[in-house]
PDB file of C-alpha atoms and ligand atoms in Angstrom:
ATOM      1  CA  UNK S   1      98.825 107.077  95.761  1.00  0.00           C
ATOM      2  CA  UNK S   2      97.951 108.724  99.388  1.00  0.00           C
ATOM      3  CA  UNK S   3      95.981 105.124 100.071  1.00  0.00           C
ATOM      4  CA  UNK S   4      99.424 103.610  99.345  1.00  0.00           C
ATOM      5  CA  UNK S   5     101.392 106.392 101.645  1.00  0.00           C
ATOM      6  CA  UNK S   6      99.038 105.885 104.545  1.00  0.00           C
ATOM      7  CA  UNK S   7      98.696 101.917 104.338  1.00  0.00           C
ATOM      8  CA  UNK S   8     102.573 101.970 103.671  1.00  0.00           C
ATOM      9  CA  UNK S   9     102.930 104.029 107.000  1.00  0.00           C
ATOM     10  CA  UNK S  10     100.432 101.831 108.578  1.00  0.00           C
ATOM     11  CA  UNK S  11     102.382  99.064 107.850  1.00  0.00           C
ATOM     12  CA  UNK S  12     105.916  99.971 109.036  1.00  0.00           C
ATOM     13  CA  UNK S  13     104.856 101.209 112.234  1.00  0.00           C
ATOM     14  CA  UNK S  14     102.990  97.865 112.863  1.00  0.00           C
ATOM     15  CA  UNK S  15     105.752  95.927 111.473  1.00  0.00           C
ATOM     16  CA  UNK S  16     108.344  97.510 114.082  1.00  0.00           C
ATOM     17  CA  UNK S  17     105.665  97.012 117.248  1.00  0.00           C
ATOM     18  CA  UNK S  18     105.176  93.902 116.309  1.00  0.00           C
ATOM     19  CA  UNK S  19     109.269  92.720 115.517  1.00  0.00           C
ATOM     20  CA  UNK S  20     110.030  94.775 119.117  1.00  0.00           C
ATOM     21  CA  UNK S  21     107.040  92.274 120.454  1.00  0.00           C
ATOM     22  CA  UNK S  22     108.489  88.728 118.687  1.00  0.00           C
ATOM     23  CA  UNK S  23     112.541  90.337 120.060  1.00  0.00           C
ATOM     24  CA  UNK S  24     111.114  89.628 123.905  1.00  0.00           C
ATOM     25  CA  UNK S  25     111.967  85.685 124.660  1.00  0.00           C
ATOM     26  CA  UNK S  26     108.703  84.347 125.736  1.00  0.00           C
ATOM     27  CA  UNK S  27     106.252  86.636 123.311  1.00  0.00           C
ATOM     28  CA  UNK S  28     102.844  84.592 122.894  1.00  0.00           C
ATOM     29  CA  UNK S  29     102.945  84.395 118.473  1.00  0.00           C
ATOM     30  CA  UNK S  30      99.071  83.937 118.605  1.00  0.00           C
ATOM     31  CA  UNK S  31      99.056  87.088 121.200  1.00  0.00           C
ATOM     32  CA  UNK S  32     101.475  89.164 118.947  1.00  0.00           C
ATOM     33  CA  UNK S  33     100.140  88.510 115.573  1.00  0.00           C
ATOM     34  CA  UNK S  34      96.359  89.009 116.930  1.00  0.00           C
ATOM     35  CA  UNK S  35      98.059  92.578 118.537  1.00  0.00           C
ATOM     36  CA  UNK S  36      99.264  93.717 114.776  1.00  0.00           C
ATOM     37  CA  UNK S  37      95.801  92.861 112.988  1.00  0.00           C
ATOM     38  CA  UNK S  38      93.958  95.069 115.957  1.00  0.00           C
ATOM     39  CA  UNK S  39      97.143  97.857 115.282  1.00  0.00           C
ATOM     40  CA  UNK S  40      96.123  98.174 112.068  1.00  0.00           C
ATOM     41  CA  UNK S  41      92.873  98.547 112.483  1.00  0.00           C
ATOM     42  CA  UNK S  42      93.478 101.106 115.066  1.00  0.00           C
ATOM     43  CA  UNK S  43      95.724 103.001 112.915  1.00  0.00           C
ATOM     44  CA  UNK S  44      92.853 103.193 110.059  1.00  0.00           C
ATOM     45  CA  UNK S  45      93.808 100.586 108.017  1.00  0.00           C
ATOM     46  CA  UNK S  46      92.474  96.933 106.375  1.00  0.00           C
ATOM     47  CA  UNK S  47      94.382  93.582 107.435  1.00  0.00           C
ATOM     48  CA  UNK S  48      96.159  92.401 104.106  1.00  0.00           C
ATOM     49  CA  UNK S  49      97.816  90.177 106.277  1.00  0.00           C
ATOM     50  CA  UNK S  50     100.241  89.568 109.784  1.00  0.00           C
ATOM     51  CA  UNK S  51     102.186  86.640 109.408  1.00  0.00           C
ATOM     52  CA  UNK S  52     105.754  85.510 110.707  1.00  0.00           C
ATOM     53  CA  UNK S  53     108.335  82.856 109.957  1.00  0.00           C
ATOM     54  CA  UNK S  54     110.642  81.096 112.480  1.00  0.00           C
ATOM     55  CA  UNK S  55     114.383  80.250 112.183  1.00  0.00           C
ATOM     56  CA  UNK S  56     114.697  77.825 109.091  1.00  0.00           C
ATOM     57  CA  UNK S  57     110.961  78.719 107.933  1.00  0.00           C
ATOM     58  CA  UNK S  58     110.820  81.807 105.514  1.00  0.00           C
ATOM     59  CA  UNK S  59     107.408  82.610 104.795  1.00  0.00           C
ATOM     60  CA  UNK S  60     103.566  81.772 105.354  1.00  0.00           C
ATOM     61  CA  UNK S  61     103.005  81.012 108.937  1.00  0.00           C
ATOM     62  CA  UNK S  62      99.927  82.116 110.596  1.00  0.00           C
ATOM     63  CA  UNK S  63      99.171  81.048 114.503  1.00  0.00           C
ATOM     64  CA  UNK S  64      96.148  79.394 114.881  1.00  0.00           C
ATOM     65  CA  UNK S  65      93.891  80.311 117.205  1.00  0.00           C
ATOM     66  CA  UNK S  66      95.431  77.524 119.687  1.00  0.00           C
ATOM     67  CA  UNK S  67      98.647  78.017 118.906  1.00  0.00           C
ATOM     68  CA  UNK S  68     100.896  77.599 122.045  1.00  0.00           C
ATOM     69  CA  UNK S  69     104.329  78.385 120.929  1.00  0.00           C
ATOM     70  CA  UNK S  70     106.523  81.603 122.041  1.00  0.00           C
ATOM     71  CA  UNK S  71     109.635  83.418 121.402  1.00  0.00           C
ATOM     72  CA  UNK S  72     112.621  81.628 122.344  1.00  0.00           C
ATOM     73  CA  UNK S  73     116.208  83.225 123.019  1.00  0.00           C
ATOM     74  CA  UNK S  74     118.181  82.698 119.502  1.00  0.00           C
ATOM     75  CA  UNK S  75     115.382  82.384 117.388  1.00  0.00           C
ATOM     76  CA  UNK S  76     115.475  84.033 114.451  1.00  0.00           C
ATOM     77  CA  UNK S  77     112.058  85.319 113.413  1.00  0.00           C
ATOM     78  CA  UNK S  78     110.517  87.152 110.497  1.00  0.00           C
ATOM     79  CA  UNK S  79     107.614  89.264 110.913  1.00  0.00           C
ATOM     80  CA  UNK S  80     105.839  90.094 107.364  1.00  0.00           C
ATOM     81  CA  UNK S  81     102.771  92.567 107.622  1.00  0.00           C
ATOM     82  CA  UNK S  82     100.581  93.462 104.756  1.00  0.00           C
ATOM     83  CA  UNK S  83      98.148  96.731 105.035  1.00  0.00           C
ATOM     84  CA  UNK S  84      96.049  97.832 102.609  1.00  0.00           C
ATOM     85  CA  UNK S  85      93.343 100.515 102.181  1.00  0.00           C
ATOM     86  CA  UNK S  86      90.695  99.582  98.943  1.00  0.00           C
ATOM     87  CA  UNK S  87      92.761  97.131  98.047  1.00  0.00           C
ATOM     88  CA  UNK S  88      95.814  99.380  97.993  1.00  0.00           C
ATOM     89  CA  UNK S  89      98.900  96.813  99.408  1.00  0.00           C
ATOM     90  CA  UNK S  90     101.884  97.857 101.718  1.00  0.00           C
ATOM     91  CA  UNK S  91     103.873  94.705 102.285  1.00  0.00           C
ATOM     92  CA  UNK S  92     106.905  95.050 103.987  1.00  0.00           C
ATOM     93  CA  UNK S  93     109.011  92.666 106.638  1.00  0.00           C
ATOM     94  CA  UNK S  94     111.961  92.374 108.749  1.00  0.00           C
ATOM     95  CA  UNK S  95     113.888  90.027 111.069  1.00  0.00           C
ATOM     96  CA  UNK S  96     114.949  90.378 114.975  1.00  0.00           C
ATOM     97  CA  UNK S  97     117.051  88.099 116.687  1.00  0.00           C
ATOM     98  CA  UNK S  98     115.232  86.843 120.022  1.00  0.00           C
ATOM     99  CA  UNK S  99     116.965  88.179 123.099  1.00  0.00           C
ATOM    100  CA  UNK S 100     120.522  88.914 123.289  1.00  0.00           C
ATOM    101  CA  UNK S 101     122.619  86.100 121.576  1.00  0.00           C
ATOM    102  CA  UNK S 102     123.649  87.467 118.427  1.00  0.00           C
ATOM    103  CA  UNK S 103     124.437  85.001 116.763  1.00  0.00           C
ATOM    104  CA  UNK S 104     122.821  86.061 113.121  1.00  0.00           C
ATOM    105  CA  UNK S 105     123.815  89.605 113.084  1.00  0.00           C
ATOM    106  CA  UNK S 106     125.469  89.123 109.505  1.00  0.00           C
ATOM    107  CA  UNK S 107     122.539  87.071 108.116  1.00  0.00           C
ATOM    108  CA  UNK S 108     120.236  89.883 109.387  1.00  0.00           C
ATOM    109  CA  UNK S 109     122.753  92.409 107.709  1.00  0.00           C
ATOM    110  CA  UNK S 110     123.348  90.782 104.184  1.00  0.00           C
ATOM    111  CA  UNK S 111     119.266  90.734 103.648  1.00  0.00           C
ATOM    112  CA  UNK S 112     119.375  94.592 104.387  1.00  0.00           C
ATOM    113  CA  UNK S 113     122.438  95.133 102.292  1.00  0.00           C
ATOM    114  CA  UNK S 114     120.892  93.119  99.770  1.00  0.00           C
ATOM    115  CA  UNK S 115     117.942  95.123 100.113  1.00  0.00           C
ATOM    116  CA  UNK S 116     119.536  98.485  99.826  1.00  0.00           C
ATOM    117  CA  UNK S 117     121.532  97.365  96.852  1.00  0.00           C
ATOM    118  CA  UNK S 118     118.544  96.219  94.423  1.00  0.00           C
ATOM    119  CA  UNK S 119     116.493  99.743  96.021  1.00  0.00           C
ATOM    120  CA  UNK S 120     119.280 101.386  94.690  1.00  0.00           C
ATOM    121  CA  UNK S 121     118.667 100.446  90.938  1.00  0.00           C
ATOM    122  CA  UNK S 122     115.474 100.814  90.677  1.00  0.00           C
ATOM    123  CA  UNK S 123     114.300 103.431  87.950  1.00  0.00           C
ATOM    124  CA  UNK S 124     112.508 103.191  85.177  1.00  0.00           C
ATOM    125  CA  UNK S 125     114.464 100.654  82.207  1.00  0.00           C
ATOM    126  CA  UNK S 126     116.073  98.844  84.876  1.00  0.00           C
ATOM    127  CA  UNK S 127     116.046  95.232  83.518  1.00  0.00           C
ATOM    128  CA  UNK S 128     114.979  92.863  86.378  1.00  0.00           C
ATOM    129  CA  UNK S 129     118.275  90.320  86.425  1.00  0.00           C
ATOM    130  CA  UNK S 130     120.395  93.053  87.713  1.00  0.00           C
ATOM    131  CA  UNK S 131     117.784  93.456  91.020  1.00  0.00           C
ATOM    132  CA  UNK S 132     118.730  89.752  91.000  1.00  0.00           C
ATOM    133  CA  UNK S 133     122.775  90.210  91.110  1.00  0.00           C
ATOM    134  CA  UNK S 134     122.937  92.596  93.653  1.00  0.00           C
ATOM    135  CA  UNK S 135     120.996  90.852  96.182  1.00  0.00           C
ATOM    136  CA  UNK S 136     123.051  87.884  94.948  1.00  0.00           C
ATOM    137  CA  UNK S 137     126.427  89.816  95.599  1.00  0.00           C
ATOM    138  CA  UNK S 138     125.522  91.480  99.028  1.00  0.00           C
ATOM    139  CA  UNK S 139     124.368  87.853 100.316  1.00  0.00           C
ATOM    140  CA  UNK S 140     127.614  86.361  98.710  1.00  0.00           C
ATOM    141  CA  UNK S 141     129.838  88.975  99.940  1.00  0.00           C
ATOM    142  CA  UNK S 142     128.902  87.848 103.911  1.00  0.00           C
ATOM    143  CA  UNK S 143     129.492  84.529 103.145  1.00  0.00           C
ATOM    144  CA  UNK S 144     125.365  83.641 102.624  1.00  0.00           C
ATOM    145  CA  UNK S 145     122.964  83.331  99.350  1.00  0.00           C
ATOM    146  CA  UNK S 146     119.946  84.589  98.513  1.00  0.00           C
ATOM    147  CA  UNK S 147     116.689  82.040  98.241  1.00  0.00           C
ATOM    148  CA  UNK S 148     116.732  81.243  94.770  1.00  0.00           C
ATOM    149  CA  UNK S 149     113.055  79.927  94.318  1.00  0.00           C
ATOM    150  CA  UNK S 150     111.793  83.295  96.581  1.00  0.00           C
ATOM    151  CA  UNK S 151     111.171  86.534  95.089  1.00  0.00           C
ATOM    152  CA  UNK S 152     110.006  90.009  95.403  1.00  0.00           C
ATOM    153  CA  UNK S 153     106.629  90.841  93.125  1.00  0.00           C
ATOM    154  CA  UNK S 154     104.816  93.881  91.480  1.00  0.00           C
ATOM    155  CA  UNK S 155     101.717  94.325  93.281  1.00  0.00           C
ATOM    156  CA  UNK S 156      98.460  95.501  92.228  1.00  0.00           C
ATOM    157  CA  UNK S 157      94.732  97.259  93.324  1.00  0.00           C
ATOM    158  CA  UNK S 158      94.191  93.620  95.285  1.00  0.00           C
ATOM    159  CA  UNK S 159      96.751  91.704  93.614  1.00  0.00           C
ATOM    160  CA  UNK S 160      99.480  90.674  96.486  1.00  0.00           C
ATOM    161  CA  UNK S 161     101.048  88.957  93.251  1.00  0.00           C
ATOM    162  CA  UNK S 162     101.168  91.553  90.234  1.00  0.00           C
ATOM    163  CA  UNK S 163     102.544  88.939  88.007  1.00  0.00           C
ATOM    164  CA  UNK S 164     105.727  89.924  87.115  1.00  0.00           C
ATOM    165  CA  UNK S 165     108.842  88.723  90.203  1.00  0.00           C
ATOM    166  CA  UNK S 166     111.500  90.513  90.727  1.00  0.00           C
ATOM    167  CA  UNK S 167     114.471  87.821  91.075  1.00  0.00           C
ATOM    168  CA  UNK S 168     116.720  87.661  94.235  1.00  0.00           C
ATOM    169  CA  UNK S 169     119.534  86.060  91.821  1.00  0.00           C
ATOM    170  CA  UNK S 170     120.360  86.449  88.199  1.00  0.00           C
ATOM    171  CA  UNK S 171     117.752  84.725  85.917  1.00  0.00           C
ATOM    172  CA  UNK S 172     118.379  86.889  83.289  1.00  0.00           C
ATOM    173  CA  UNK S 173     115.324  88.484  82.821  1.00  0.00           C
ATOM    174  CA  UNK S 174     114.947  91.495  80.573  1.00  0.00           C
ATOM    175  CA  UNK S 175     111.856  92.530  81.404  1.00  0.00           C
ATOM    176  CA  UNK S 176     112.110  95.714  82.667  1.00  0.00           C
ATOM    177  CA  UNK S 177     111.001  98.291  85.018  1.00  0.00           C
ATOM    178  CA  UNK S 178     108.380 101.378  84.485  1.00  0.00           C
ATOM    179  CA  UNK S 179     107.479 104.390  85.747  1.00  0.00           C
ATOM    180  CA  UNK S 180     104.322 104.332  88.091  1.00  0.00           C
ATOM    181  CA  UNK S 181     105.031 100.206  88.702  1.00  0.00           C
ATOM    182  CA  UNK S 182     104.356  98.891  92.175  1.00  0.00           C
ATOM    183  CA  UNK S 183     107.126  97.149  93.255  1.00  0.00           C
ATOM    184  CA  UNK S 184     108.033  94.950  96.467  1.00  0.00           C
ATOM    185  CA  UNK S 185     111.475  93.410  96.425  1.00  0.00           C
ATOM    186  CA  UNK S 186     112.219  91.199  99.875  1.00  0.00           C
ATOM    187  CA  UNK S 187     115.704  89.481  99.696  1.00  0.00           C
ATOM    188  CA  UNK S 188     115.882  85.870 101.783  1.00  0.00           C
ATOM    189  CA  UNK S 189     119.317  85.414 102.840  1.00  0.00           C
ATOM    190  CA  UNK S 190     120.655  82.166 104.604  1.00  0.00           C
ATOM    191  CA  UNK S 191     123.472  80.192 104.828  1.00  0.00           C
ATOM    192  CA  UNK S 192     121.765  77.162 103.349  1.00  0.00           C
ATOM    193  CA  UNK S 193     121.894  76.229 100.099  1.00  0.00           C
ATOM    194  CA  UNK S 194     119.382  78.509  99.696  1.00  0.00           C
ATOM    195  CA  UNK S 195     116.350  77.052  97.945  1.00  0.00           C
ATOM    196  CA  UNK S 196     112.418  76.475 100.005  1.00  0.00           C
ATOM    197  CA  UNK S 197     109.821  73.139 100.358  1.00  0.00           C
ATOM    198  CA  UNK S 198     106.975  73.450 101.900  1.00  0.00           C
ATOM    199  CA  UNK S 199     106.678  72.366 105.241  1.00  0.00           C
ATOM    200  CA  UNK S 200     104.050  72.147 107.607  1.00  0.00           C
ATOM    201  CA  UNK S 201     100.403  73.169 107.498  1.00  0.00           C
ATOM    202  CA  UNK S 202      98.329  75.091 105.880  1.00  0.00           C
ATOM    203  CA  UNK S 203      97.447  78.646 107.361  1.00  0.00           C
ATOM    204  CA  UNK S 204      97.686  80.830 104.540  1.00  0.00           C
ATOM    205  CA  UNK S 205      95.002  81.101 101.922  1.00  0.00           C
ATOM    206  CA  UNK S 206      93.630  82.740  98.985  1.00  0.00           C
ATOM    207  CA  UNK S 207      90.540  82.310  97.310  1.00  0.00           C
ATOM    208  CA  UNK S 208      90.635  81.886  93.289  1.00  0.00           C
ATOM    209  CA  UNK S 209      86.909  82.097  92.300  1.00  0.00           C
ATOM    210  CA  UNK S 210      83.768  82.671  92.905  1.00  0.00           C
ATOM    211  CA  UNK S 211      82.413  78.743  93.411  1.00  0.00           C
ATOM    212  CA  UNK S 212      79.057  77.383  94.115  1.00  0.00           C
ATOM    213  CA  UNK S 213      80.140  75.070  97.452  1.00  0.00           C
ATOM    214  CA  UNK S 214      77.930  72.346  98.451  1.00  0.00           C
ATOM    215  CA  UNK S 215      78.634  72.053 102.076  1.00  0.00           C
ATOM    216  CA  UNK S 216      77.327  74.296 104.215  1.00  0.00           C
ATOM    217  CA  UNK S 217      80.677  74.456 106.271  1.00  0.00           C
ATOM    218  CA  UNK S 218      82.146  75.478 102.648  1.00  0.00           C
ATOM    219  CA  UNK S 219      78.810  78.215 101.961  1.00  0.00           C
ATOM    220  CA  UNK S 220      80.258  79.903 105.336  1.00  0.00           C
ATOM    221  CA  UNK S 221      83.564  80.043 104.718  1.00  0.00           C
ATOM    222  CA  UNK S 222      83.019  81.889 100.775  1.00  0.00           C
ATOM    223  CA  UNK S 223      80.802  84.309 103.067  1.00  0.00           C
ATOM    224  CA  UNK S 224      83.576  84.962 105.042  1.00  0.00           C
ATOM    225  CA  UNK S 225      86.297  85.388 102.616  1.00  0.00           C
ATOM    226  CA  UNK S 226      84.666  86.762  99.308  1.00  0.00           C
ATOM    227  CA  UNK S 227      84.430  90.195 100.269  1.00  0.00           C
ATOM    228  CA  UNK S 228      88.369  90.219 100.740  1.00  0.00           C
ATOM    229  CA  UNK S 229      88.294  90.314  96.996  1.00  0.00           C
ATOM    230  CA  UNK S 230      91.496  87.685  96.729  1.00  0.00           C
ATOM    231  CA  UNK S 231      93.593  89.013  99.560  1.00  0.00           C
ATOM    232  CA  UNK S 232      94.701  86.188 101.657  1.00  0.00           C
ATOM    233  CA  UNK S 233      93.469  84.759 104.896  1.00  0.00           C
ATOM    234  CA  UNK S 234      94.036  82.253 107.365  1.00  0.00           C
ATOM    235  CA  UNK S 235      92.672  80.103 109.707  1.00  0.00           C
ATOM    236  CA  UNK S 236      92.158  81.739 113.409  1.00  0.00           C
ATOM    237  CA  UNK S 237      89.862  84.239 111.292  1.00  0.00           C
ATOM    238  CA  UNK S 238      87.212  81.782 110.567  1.00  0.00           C
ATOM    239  CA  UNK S 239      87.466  79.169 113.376  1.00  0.00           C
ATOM    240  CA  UNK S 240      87.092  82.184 115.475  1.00  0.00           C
ATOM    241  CA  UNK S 241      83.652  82.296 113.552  1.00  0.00           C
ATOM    242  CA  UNK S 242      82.258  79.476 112.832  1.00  0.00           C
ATOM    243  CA  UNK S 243      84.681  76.919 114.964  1.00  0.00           C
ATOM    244  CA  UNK S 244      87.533  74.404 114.143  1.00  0.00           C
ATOM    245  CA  UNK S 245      85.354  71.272 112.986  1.00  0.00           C
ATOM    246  CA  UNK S 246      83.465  73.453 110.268  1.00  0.00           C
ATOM    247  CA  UNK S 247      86.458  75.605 109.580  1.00  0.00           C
ATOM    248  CA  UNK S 248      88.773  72.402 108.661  1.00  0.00           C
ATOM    249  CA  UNK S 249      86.241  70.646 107.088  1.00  0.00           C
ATOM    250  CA  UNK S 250      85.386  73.714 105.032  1.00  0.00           C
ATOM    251  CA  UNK S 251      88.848  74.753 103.686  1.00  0.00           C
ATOM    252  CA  UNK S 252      89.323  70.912 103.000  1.00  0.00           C
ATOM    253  CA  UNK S 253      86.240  70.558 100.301  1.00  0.00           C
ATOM    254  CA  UNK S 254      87.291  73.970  98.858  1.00  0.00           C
ATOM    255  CA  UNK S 255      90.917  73.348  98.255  1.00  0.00           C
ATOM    256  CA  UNK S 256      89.624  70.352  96.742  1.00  0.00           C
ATOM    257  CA  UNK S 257      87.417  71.952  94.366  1.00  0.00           C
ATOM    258  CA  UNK S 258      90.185  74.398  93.812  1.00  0.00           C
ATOM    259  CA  UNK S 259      88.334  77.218  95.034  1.00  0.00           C
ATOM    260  CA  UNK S 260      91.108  78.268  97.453  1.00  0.00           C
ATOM    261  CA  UNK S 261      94.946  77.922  97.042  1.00  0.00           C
ATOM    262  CA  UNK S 262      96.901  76.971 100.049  1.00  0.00           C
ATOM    263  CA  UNK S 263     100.084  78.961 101.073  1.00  0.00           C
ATOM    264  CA  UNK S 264     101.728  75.839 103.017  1.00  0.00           C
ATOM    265  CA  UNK S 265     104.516  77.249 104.967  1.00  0.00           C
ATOM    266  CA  UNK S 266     108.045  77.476 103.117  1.00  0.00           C
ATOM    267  CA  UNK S 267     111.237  76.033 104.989  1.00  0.00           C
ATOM    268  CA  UNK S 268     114.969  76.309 103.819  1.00  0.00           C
ATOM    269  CA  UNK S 269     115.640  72.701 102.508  1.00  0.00           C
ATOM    270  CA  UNK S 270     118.900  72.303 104.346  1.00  0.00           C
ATOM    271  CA  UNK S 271     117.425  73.596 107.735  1.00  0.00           C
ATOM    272  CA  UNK S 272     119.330  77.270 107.144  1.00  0.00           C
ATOM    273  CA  UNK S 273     118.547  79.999 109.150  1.00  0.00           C
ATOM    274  CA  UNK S 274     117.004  82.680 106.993  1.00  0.00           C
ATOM    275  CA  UNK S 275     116.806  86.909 107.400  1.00  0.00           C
ATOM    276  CA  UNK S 276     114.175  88.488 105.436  1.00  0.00           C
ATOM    277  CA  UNK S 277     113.410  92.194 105.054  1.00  0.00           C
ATOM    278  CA  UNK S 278     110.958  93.963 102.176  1.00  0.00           C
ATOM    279  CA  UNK S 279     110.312  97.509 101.694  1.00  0.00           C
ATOM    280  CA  UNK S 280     107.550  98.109  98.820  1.00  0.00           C
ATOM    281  CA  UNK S 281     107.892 100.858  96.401  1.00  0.00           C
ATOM    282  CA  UNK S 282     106.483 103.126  93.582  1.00  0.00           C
ATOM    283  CA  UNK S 283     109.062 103.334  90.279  1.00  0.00           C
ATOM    284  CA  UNK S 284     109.625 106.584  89.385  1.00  0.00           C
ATOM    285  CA  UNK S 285     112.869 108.976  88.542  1.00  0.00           C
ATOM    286  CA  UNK S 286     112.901 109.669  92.209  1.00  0.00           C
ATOM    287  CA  UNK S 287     111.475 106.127  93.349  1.00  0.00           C
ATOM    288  CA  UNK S 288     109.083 106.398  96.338  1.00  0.00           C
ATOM    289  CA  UNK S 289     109.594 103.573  99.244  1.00  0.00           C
ATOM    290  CA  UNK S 290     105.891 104.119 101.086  1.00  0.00           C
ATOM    291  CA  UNK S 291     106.917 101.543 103.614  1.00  0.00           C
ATOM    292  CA  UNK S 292     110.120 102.753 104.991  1.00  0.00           C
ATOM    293  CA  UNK S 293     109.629 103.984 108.721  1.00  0.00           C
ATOM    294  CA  UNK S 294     111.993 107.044 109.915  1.00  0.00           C
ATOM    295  CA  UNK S 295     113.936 104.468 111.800  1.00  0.00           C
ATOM    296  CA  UNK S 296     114.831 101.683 109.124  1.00  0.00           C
ATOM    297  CA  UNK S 297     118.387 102.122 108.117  1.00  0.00           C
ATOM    298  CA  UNK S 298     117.516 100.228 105.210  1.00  0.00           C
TER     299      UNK S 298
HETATM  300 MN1  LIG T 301     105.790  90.486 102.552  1.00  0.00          MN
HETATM  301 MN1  LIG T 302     106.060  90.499  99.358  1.00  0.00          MN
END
């Protein structure tokens, strides 16, 4: 439990620095996302993870070591770090607006509504669904929806995934919350029809098993990427290794073998802008947020 405090307060400080970073028009994303792994790091935790999403994208974008592209005025971008000490995850997120147009202050204020609503039920018994409907309601209310086929997720000692999703809509799940669970619950809100494809390429990736590669290029990569005993990585780490030819060639013959799943990046179908914000949490008669920062209102 103090792992979880301190990567939890690892992980909102870095997630602020970086979102007050991405907020400046003309922020590098390769420059800003390379500045939150080294935060971490200086702040005494691992790198589960610094990723960010862009306007209609909602999750799993890593820059790539070439990446070019910056922070334009009116974007709105998500900023999703992941911290974890022995294997012990904080994830948490938020959205910023870039510069001063303000034009998605309400989508960036039903996802923390929606937030604060489903924190607000959870205790040990709680059945899932109604997580679901109040995230549902506070997105509705505004005039937005949640992302149906997104959800929050119990995590685990190096599981980002626990197994069990916690719903950002009513699917009528009974399963139920328990004291001592690990929870992370990150409503998407837009004013799309509110559903993700994938879209894009690959950045994000996880490795499944232990596999005996054949290509050399492959052989690296597992050396790379085993010890991180399934967290995720992406791209920029190893080309920054071993180079871009090996690197592509390497995650291609593993994701073929199925040694590695691929977390393609996950746009709103209709091309809806889309707020995200996550908090993780311990379930308990007084439930313990570890990632809120002094500063969140949410
Ligand atoms: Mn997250
Ligand atoms: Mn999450």
């Amino acid at each position: 439990r103090d792992k979880l405090r301190k990567a939890g307060k690892i992980a909102a400080i870095v997630r602020r620095e970086g979102a007050a970073k991405l907020k400046v028009p003309g922020a590098s994303f390769l420059q800003v996302m390379d500045y939150c792994e080294d935060r971490i790091k200086e702040l005494g935790g691992q790198v589960a993870w610094a990723q960010m999403a862009v306007n209609d994208v909602a999750a799993h974008f890593c820059p790539e070591e070439h990446e070019t592209a910056v922070s334009n005025e009116g974007d709105l971008i998500k900023i999703d770090i992941g911290v974890h000490l022995d294997g012990w995850i904080a994830d948490n997120a938020m959205t910023v607006e870039v510069g001063n147009s303000n034009r998605y202050a309400d989508h960036m204020k039903a996802a923390r509504n929606a937030l604060r609503a489903a924190i607000k039920l959870v205790e040990p018994g709680r059945e899932l669904w109604e997580l679901g409907v109040a995230q549902m309601s506070e997105a509705q209310a505004l005039g937005f929806t949640t992302i149906k086929n997104l959800s929050g997720h119990t995590i685990e000692q190096y599981r980002v995934h626990g197994g069990i999703s916690i719903p950002t809509f009513n699917n009528k799940s009974k399963i139920q919350l328990t004291e001592g669970m690990q929870v992370a619950i990150e409503p998407f809100i837009t004013e799309g029809d509110g559903f993700v494809k994938e879209k894009g390429k690959n950045t994000i990736w996880m490795m499944r098993k232990n596999a005996n590669a054949r290509s050399p290029y492959a052989k690296k990569i597992i050396t790379e990427v085993a010890p991180l005993n399934g967290l995720p990585f992406t791209n920029r780490w190893l080309t920054r290794k071993i180079g871009r030819g090996p690197t592509a060639l390497g995650l291609k013959a593993l994701h073929q073998q199925g040694v590695i799943t691929a977390y393609p990046p996950l746009a709103e179908r209709t091309g809806g802008m889309v707020a995200q914000y996550e908090h993780s949490m311990i379930v308990g008669e007084k439930t313990e947020i570890y990632t809120k920062h002094e500063e969140d209102s949410w």
